[in-house]
Short mmCIF file of C-alpha atoms and ligand atoms in Angstrom, two decimals:
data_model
loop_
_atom_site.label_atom_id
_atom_site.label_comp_id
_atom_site.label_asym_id
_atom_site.label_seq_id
_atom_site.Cartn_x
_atom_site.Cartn_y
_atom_site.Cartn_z
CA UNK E 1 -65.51 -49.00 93.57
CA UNK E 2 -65.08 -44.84 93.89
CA UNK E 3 -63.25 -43.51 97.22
CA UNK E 4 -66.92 -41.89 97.14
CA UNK E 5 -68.70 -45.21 96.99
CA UNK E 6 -66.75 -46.93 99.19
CA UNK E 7 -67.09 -44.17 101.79
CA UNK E 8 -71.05 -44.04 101.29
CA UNK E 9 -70.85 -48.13 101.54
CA UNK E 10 -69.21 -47.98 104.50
CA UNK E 11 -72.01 -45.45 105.90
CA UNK E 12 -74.33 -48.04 105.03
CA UNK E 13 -72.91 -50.71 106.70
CA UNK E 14 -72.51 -48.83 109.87
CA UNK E 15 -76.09 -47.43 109.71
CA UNK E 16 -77.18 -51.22 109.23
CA UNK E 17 -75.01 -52.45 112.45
CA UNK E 18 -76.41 -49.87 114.55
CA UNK E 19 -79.72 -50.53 113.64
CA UNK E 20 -79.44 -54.01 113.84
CA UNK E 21 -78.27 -53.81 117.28
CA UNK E 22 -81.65 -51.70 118.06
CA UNK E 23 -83.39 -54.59 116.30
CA UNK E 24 -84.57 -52.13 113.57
CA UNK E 25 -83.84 -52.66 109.88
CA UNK E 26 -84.95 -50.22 107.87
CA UNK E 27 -87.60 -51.01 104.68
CA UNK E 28 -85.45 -49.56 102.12
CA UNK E 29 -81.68 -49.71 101.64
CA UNK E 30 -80.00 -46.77 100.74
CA UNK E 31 -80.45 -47.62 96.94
CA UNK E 32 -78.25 -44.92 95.29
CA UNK E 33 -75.64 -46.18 97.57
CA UNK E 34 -76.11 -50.15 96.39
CA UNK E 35 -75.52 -49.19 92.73
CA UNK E 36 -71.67 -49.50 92.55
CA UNK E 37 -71.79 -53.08 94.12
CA UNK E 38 -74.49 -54.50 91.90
CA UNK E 39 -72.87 -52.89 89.20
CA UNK E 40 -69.26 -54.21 90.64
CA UNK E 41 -71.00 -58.19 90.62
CA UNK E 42 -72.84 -57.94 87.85
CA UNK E 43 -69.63 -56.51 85.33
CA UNK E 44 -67.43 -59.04 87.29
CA UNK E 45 -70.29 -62.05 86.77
CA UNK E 46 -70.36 -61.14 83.34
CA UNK E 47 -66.78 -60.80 82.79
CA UNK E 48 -66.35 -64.92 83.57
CA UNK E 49 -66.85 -66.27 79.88
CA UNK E 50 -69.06 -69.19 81.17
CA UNK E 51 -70.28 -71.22 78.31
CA UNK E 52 -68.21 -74.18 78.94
CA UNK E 53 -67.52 -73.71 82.84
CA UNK E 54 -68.49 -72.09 85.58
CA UNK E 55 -65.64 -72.94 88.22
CA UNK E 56 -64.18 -69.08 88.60
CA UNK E 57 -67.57 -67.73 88.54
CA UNK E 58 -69.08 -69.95 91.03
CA UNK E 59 -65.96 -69.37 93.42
CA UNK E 60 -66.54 -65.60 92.86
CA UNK E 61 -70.02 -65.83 93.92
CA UNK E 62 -69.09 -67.80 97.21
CA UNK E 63 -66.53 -65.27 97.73
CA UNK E 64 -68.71 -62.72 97.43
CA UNK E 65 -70.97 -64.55 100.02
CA UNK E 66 -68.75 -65.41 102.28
CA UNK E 67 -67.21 -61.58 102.77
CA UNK E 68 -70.88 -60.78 103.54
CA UNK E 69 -71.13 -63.10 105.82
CA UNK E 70 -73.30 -65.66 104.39
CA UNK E 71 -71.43 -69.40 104.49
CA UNK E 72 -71.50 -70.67 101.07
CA UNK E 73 -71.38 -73.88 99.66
CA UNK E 74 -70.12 -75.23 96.33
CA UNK E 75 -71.55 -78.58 95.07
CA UNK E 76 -71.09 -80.16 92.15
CA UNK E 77 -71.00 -83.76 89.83
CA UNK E 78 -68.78 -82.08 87.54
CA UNK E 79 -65.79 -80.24 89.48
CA UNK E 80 -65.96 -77.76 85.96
CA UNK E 81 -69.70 -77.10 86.70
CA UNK E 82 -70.35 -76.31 90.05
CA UNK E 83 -73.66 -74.91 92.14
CA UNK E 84 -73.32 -72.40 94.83
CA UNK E 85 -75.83 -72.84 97.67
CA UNK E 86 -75.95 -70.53 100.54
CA UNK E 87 -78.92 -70.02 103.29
CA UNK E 88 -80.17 -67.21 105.43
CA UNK E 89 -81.62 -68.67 108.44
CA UNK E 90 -84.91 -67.55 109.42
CA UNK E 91 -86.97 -67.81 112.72
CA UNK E 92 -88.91 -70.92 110.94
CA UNK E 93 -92.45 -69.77 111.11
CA UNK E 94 -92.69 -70.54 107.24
CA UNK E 95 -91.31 -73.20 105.07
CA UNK E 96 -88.24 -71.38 102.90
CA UNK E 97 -87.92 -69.00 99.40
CA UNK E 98 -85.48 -70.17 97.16
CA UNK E 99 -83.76 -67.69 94.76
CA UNK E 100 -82.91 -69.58 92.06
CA UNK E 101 -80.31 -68.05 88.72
CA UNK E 102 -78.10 -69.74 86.80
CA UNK E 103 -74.15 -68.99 86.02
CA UNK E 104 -73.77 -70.65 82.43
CA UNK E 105 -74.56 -68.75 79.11
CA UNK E 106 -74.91 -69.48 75.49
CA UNK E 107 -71.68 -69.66 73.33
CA UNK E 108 -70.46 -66.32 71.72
CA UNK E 109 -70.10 -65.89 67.96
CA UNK E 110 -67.39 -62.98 69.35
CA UNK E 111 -67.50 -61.50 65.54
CA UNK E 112 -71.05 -60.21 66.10
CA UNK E 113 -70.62 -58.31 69.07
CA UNK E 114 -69.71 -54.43 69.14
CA UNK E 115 -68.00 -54.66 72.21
CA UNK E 116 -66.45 -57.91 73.32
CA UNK E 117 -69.30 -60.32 74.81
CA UNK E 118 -67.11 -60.95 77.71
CA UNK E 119 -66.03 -57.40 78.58
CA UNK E 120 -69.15 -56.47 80.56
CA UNK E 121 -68.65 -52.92 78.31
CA UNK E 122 -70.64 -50.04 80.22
CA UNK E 123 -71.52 -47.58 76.96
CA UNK E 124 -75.01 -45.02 76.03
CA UNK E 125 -76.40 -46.05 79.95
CA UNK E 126 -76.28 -49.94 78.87
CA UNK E 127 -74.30 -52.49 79.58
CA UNK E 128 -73.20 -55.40 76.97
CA UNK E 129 -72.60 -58.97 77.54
CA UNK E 130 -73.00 -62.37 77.03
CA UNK E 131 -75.58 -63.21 79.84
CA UNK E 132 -76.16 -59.82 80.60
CA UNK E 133 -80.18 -60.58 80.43
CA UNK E 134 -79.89 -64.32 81.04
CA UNK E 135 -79.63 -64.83 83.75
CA UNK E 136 -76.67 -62.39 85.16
CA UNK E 137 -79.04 -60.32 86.02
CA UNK E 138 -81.22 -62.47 88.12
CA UNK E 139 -78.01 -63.80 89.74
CA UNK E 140 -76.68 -60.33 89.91
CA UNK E 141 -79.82 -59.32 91.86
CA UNK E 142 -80.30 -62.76 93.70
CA UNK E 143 -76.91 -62.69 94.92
CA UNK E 144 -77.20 -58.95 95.89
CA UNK E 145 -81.02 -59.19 97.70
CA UNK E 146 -79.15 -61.91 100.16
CA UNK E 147 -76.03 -59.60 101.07
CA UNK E 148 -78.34 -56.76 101.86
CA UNK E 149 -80.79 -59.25 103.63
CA UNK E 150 -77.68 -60.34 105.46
CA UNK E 151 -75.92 -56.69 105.84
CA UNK E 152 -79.25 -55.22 107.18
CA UNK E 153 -80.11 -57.74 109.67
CA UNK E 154 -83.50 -58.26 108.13
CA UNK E 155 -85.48 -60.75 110.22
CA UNK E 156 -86.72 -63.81 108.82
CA UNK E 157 -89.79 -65.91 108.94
CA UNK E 158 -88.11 -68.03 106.41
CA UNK E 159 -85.13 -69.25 104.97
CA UNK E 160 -83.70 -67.62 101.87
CA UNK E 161 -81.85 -69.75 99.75
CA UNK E 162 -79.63 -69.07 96.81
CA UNK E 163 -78.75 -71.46 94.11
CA UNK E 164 -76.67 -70.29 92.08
CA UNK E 165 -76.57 -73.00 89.83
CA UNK E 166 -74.63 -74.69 86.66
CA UNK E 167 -75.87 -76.46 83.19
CA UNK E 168 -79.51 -74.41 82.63
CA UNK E 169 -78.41 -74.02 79.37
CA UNK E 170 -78.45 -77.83 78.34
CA UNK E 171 -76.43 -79.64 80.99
CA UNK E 172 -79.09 -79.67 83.35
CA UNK E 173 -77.85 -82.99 84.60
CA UNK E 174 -75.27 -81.25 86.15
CA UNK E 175 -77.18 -77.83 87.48
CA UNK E 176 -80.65 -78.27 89.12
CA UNK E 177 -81.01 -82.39 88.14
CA UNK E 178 -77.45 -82.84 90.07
CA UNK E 179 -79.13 -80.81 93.56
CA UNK E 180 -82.37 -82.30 93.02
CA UNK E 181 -80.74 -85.93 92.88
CA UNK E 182 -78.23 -85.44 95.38
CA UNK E 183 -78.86 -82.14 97.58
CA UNK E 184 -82.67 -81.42 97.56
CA UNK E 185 -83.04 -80.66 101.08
CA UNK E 186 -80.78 -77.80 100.81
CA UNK E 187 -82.87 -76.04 98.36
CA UNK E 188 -86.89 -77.79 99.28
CA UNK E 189 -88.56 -74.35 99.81
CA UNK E 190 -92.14 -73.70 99.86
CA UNK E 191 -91.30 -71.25 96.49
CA UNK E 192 -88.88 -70.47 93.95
CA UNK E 193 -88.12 -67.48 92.18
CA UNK E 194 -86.22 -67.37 89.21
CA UNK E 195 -86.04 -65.72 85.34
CA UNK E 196 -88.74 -66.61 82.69
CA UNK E 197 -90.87 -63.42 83.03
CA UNK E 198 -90.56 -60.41 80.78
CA UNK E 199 -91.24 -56.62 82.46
CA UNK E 200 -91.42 -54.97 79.38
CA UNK E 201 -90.72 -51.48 78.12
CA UNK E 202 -91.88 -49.61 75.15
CA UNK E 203 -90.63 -46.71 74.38
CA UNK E 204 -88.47 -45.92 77.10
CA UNK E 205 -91.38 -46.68 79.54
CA UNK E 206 -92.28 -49.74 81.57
CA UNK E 207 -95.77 -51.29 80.47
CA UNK E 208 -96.42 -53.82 82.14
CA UNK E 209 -94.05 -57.20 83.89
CA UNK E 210 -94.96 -60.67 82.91
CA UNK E 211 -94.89 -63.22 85.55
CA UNK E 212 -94.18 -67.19 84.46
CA UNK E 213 -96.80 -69.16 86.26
CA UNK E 214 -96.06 -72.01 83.22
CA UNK E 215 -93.58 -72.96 80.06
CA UNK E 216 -93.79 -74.68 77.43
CA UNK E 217 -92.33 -78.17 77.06
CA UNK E 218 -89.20 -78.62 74.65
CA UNK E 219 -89.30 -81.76 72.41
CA UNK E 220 -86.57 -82.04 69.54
CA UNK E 221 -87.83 -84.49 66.43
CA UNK E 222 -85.74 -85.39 64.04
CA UNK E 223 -86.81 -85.98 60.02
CA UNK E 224 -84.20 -88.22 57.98
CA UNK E 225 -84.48 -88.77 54.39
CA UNK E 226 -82.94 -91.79 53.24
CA UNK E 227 -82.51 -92.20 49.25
CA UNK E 228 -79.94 -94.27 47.16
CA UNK E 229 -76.16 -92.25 46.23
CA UNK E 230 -74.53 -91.82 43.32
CA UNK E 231 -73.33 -89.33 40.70
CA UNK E 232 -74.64 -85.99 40.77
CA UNK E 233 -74.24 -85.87 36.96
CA UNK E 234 -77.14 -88.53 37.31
CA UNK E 235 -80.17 -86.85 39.27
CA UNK E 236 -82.36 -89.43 41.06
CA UNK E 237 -86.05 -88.83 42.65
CA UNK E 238 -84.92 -90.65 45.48
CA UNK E 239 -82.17 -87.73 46.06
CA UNK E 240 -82.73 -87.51 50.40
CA UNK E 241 -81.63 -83.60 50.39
CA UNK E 242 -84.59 -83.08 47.55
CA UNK E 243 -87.35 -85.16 50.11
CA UNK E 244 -85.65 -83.76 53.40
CA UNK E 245 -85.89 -80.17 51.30
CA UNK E 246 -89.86 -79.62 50.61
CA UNK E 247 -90.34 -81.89 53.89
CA UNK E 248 -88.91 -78.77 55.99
CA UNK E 249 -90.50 -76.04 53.87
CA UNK E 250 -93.69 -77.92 54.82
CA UNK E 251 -93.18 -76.01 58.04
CA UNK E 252 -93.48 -73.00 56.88
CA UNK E 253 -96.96 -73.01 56.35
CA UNK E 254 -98.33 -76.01 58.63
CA UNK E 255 -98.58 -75.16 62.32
CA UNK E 256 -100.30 -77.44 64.86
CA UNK E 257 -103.70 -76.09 65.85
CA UNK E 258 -104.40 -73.37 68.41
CA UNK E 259 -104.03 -74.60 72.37
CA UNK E 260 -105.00 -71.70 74.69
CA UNK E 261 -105.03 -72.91 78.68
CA UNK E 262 -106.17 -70.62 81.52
CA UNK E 263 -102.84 -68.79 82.13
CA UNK E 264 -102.58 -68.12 78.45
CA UNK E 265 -106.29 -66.78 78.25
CA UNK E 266 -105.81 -64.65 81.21
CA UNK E 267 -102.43 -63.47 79.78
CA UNK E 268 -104.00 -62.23 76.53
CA UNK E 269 -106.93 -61.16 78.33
CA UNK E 270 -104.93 -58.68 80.80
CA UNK E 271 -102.84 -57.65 77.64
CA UNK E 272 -105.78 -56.66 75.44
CA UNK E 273 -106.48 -54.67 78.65
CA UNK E 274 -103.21 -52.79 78.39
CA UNK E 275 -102.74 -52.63 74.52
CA UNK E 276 -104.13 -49.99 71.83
CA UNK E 277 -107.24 -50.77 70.32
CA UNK E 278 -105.98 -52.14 67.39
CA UNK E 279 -103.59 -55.03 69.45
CA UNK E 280 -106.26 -55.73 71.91
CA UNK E 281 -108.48 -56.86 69.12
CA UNK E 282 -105.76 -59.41 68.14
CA UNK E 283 -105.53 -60.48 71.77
CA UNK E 284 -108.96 -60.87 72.22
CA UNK E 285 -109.75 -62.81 69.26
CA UNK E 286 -106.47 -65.02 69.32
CA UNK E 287 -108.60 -66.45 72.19
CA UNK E 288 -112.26 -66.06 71.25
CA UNK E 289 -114.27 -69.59 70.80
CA UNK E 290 -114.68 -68.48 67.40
CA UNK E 291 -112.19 -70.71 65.08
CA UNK E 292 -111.99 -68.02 62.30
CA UNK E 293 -111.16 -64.79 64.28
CA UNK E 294 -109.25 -66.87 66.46
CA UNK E 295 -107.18 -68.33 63.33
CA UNK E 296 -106.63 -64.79 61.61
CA UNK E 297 -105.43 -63.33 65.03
CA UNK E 298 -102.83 -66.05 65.33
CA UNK E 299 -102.00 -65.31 61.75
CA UNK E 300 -101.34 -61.99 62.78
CA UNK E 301 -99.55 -62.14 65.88
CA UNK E 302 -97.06 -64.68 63.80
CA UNK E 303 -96.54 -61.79 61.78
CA UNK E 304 -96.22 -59.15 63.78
CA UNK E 305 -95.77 -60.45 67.32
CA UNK E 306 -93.96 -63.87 66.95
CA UNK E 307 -93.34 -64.03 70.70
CA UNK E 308 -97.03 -63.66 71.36
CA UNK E 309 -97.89 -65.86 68.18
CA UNK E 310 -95.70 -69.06 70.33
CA UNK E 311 -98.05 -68.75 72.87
CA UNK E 312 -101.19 -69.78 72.00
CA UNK E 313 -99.83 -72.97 70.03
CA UNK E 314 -97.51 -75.60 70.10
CA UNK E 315 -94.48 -74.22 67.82
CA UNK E 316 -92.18 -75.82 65.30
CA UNK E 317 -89.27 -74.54 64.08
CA UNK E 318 -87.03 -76.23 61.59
CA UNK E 319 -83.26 -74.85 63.26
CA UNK E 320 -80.69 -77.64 61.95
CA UNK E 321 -80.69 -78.80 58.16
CA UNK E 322 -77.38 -81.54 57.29
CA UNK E 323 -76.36 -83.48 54.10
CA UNK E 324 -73.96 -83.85 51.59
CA UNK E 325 -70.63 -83.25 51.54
CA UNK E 326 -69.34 -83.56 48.04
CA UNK E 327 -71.05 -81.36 45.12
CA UNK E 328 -70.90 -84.06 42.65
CA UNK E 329 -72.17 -86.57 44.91
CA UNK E 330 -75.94 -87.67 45.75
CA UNK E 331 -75.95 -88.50 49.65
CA UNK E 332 -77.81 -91.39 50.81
CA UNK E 333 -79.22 -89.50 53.58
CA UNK E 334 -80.13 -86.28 55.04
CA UNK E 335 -81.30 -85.32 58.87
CA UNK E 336 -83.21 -82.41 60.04
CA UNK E 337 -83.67 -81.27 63.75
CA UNK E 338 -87.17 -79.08 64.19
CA UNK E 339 -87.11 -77.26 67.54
CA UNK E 340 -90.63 -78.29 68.85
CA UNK E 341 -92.16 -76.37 71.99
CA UNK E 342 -95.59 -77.97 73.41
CA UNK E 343 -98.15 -76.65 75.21
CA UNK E 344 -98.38 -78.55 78.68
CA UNK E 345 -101.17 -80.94 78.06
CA UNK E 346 -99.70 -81.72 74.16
CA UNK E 347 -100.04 -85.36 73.78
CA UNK E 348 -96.38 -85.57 72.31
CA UNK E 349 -97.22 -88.92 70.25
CA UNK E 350 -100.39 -87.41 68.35
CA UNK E 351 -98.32 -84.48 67.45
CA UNK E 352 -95.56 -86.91 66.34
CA UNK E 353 -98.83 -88.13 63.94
CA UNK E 354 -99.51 -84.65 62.84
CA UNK E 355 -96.08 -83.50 61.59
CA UNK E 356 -95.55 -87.10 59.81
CA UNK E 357 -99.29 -86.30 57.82
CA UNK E 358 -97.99 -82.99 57.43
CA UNK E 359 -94.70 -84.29 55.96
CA UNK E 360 -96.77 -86.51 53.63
CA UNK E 361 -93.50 -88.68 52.18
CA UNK E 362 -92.63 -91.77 53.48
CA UNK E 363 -88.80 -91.12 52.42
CA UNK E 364 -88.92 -88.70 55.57
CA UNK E 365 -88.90 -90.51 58.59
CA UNK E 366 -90.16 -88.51 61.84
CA UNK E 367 -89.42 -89.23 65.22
CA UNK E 368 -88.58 -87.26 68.65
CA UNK E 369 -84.63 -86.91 68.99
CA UNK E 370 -83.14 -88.62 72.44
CA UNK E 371 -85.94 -90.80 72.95
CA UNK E 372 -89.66 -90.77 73.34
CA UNK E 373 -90.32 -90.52 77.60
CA UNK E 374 -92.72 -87.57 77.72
CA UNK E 375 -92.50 -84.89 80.74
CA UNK E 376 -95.90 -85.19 82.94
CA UNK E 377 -97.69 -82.25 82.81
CA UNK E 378 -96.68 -79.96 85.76
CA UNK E 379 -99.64 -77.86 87.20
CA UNK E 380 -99.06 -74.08 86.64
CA UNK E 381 -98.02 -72.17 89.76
CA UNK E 382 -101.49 -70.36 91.24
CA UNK E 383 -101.90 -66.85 90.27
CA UNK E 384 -104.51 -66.09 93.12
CA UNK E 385 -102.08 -67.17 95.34
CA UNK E 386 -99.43 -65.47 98.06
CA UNK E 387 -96.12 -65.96 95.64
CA UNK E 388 -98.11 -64.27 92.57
CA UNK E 389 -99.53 -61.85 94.98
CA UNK E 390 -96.36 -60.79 96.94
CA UNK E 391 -94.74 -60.30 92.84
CA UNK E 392 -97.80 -58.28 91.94
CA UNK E 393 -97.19 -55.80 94.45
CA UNK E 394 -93.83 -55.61 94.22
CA UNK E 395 -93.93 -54.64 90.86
CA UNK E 396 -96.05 -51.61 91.69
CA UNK E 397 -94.25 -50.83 93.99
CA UNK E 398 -90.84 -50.80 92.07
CA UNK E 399 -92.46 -50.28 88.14
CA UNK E 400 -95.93 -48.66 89.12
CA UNK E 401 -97.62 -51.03 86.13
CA UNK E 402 -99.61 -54.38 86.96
CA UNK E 403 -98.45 -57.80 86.57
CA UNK E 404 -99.50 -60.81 84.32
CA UNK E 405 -98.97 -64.26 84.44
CA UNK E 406 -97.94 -65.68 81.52
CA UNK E 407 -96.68 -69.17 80.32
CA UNK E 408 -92.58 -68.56 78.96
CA UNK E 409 -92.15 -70.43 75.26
CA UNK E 410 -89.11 -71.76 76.46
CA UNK E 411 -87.86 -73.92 79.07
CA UNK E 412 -86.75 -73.17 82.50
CA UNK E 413 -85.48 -75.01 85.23
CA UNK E 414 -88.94 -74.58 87.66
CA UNK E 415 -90.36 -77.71 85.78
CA UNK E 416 -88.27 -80.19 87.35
CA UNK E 417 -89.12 -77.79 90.80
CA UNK E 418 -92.89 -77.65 89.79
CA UNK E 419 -93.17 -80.91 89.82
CA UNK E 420 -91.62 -81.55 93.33
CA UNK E 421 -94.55 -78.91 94.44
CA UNK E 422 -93.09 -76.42 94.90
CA UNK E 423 -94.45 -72.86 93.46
CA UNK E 424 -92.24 -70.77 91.45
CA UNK E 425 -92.74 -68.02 89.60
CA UNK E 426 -90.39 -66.34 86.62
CA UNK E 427 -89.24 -62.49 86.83
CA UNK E 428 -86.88 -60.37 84.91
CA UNK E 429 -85.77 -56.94 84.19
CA UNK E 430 -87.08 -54.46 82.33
CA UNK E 431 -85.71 -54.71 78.63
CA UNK E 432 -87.09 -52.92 75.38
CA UNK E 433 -89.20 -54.28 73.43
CA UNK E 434 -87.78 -52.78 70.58
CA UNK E 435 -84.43 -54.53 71.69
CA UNK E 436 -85.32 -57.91 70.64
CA UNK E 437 -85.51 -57.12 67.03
CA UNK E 438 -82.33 -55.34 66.85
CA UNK E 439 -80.66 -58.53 68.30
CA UNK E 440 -80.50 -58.05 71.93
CA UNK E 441 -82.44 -60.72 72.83
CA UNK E 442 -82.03 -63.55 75.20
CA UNK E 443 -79.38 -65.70 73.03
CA UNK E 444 -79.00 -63.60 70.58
CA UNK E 445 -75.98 -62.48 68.33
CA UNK E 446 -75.68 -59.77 71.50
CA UNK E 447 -77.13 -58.57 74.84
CA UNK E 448 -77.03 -55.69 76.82
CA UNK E 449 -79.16 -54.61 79.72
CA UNK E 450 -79.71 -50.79 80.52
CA UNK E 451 -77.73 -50.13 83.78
CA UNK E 452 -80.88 -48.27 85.65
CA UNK E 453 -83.15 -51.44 84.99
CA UNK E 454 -80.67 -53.48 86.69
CA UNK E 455 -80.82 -51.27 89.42
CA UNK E 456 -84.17 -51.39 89.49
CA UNK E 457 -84.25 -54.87 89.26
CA UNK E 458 -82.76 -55.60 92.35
CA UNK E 459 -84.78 -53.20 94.05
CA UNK E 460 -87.84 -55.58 92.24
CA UNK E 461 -85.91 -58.70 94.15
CA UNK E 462 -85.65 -56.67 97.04
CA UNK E 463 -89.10 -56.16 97.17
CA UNK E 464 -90.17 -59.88 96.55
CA UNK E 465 -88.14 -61.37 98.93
CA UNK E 466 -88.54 -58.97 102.24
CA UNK E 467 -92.64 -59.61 101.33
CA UNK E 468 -92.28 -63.22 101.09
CA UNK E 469 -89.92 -63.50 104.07
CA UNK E 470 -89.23 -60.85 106.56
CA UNK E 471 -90.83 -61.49 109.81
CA UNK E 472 -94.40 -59.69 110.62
ZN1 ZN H 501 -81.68 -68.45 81.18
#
């Protein structure tokens, strides 16, 4: 922190005692004044390489509680991949708001990155980093929404919680199925906030925020080809990396058929709403009654707007090919993994049908990876309802554009919350959309996150959370 921003800080905080003691605190933090300790979190947050652990970052983050005076906890199965839990009381009147981000990231391939994916690089008003948009900055604004809760004296109806938590990216055993085994009553709330929405920006201007009511379910299946070995100088028909071959280029073409629910009608419905003429035809017909407009939208949006294109089926994509190992040898098998993402509602074992007719070759055989058990369907989280509403207008408040709820193509870890009851909803920050195909996305071979919309971000949690909770 600047002698400058430590001196304004410290204005803050003595502004916020004094008006706390009059029982007064104010709507608005001084925002310009919060910007060098987001900034300071987020950079530090980032800065902890957690793809394999999250110990130092999780003890940061209770650190950083516990100097704001907010007792934090640190629970965990796995002492290398804890959860941090920490609670603002509240007077009680209402049943609690959890905040809800997660520490771990993705690995690194470090060779792609311009500036080191751990170095939390600040460069042309952005800042670069593995996790920078998922989910630093929902911790990063999480984590800073319950200081200034805390610093400000905000009264309560509610608890806040924050769980800060391990293993979203595919240890989930660990992260929210460890606190929802062994620790749920410290984070049962009444609603959950966490990432999965998508406040996006075109051309350098916010359009519109999307708000995850729903997400898709993740099934892996897995195709293996099984044919007889031998010498590659002898070519057989049998040959498994032939049949496991055209049985994944099948995929390329085939696509299960079109599933559009309510929030995904509303979604496209709302867009068309927003979009140029020439989009909001797509939208509309992607979910018109009509098969064939319907059908040539989808073929569209899978061209031009893959993210959209996701949404209004379940997806397949073949992301894992193995076999062979020797050139002049003929293995006796091949696998494939294909990355399937279902519609809530999908009955998993027709689909299972579907790809193996699609397939058409009984050397391929198709079934899910890691078992069969099938999530229930989770009910999506009510859009007419106070959480949606409170998000709504928060984001015009903070973005001045409307929100939409929208179903995320990926999973999050709500579902195992949604189907406890509670109601959560997914947020982010504002990213361009023009980002994602340069490879800035979430996961991606790099990610950066423009320094104002993190600002502004935590002004959106801000927002959320003092219209959900402070006391009326
Ligand atoms: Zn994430």
């Amino acid at each position: 922190m600047t002698r400058r921003g430590l001196l304004s800080a410290s204005i803050v905080i003595c502004a916020a005692v004094s008006l706390a003691a009059q029982g007064a605190a104010p709507r608005q933090p001084d925002w310009k004044a919060v910007e060098d300790e987001t900034m300071r979190h987020y950079q530090a947050l980032i800065r902890f390489d957690t793809s394999a652990t999250e110990k130092a970052a999780a003890e940061y983050i209770k650190q950083a509680l516990d100097q704001a005076g907010i007792p934090a906890q640190i629970l965990f199965k796995d002492p290398e991949r804890p959860n941090v839990v920490a609670r603002l009381k509240g007077a009680g009147r209402k049943r609690p708001l959890l905040l809800l981000g997660h520490i771990d990231t993705v690995t690194v391939d470090a060779s792609k990155w311009r500036f080191p994916p751990f170095s939390a690089t600040r460069d042309g008003g952005f800042v670069y980093g593995r996790g920078a948009i998922d989910d630093k900055d929902n911790l990063t604004a999480a984590i800073e929404t319950m200081v200034l809760l805390k610093r400000y004296a905000v009264p309560l109806d509610r608890d806040v919680i924050l769980l800060a938590e391990s293993g979203e990216e595919g240890a989930s055993n660990l992260g929210i199925g460890y606190m929802m085994a062994e620790h749920y009553p410290e984070i049962d709330a009444e609603y959950c906030i966490a990432e999965g929405g998508d406040t996006i920006r075109e051309r350098g201007e916010v359009r519109y925020a999307t708000v995850q009511v729903t997400e898709k379910v993740v099934r892996g299946v897995e195709l293996t080809a099984r044919g007889i070995s031998g010498h590659g100088s002898v070519p057989l028909k049998s040959n498994p990396i032939a049949h496991l071959g055209s049985a994944v280029g099948k995929f390329a073409a085939w696509q299960p058929s079109l599933r559009i629910d309510e929030t995904t009608g509303t979604y496209f419905r709302r867009l068309a709403m927003l979009a140029s003429p020439e989009q909001a035809k797509y939208y509309r017909d992607v979910i018109s009654p009509d098969p064939k407009l319907a059908t040539a939208a989808a073929d569209w949006l899978f061209e031009h707007e893959p993210r959209h294109a996701s949404m209004v089926r379940t997806s397949v994509s073949p992301n894992i090919f193995t076999g062979g190992y020797r050139s002049n040898v003929i293995p006796s098998e091949a696998k494939a993994r294909l990355d399937v993402r279902m519609v809530p509602g999908e009955d998993a074992a027709a689909l299972l049908d579907q790809i193996r007719k699609a397939i058409d070759d009984p050397a391929v055989e198709v079934q899910f990876a890691g078992g069969s058990g099938q999530r229930p369907p989770v009910p999506a989280t009510r859009s007419d309802a106070e959480l949606f509403k409170s998000i709504e207008a928060a984001v015009a408040a903070v973005y001045q554009v409307p929100a939409i709820p929208s179903m995320s193509t990926y999973a999050t870890d709500m579902w195992p919350l949604r189907a406890r009851g509670m109601q959560c909803a997914g947020i982010g920050s504002a990213i361009d959309l023009e980002d994602q195909s340069k490879g800035f996305g979430m996961h991606s071979d790099q990610e950066r996150l423009l320094e104002s919309e993190l600002h502004r971000f935590v002004r959106l949690n801000w927002e959320i959370v003092t219209g959900l909770a402070r006391a009326r």
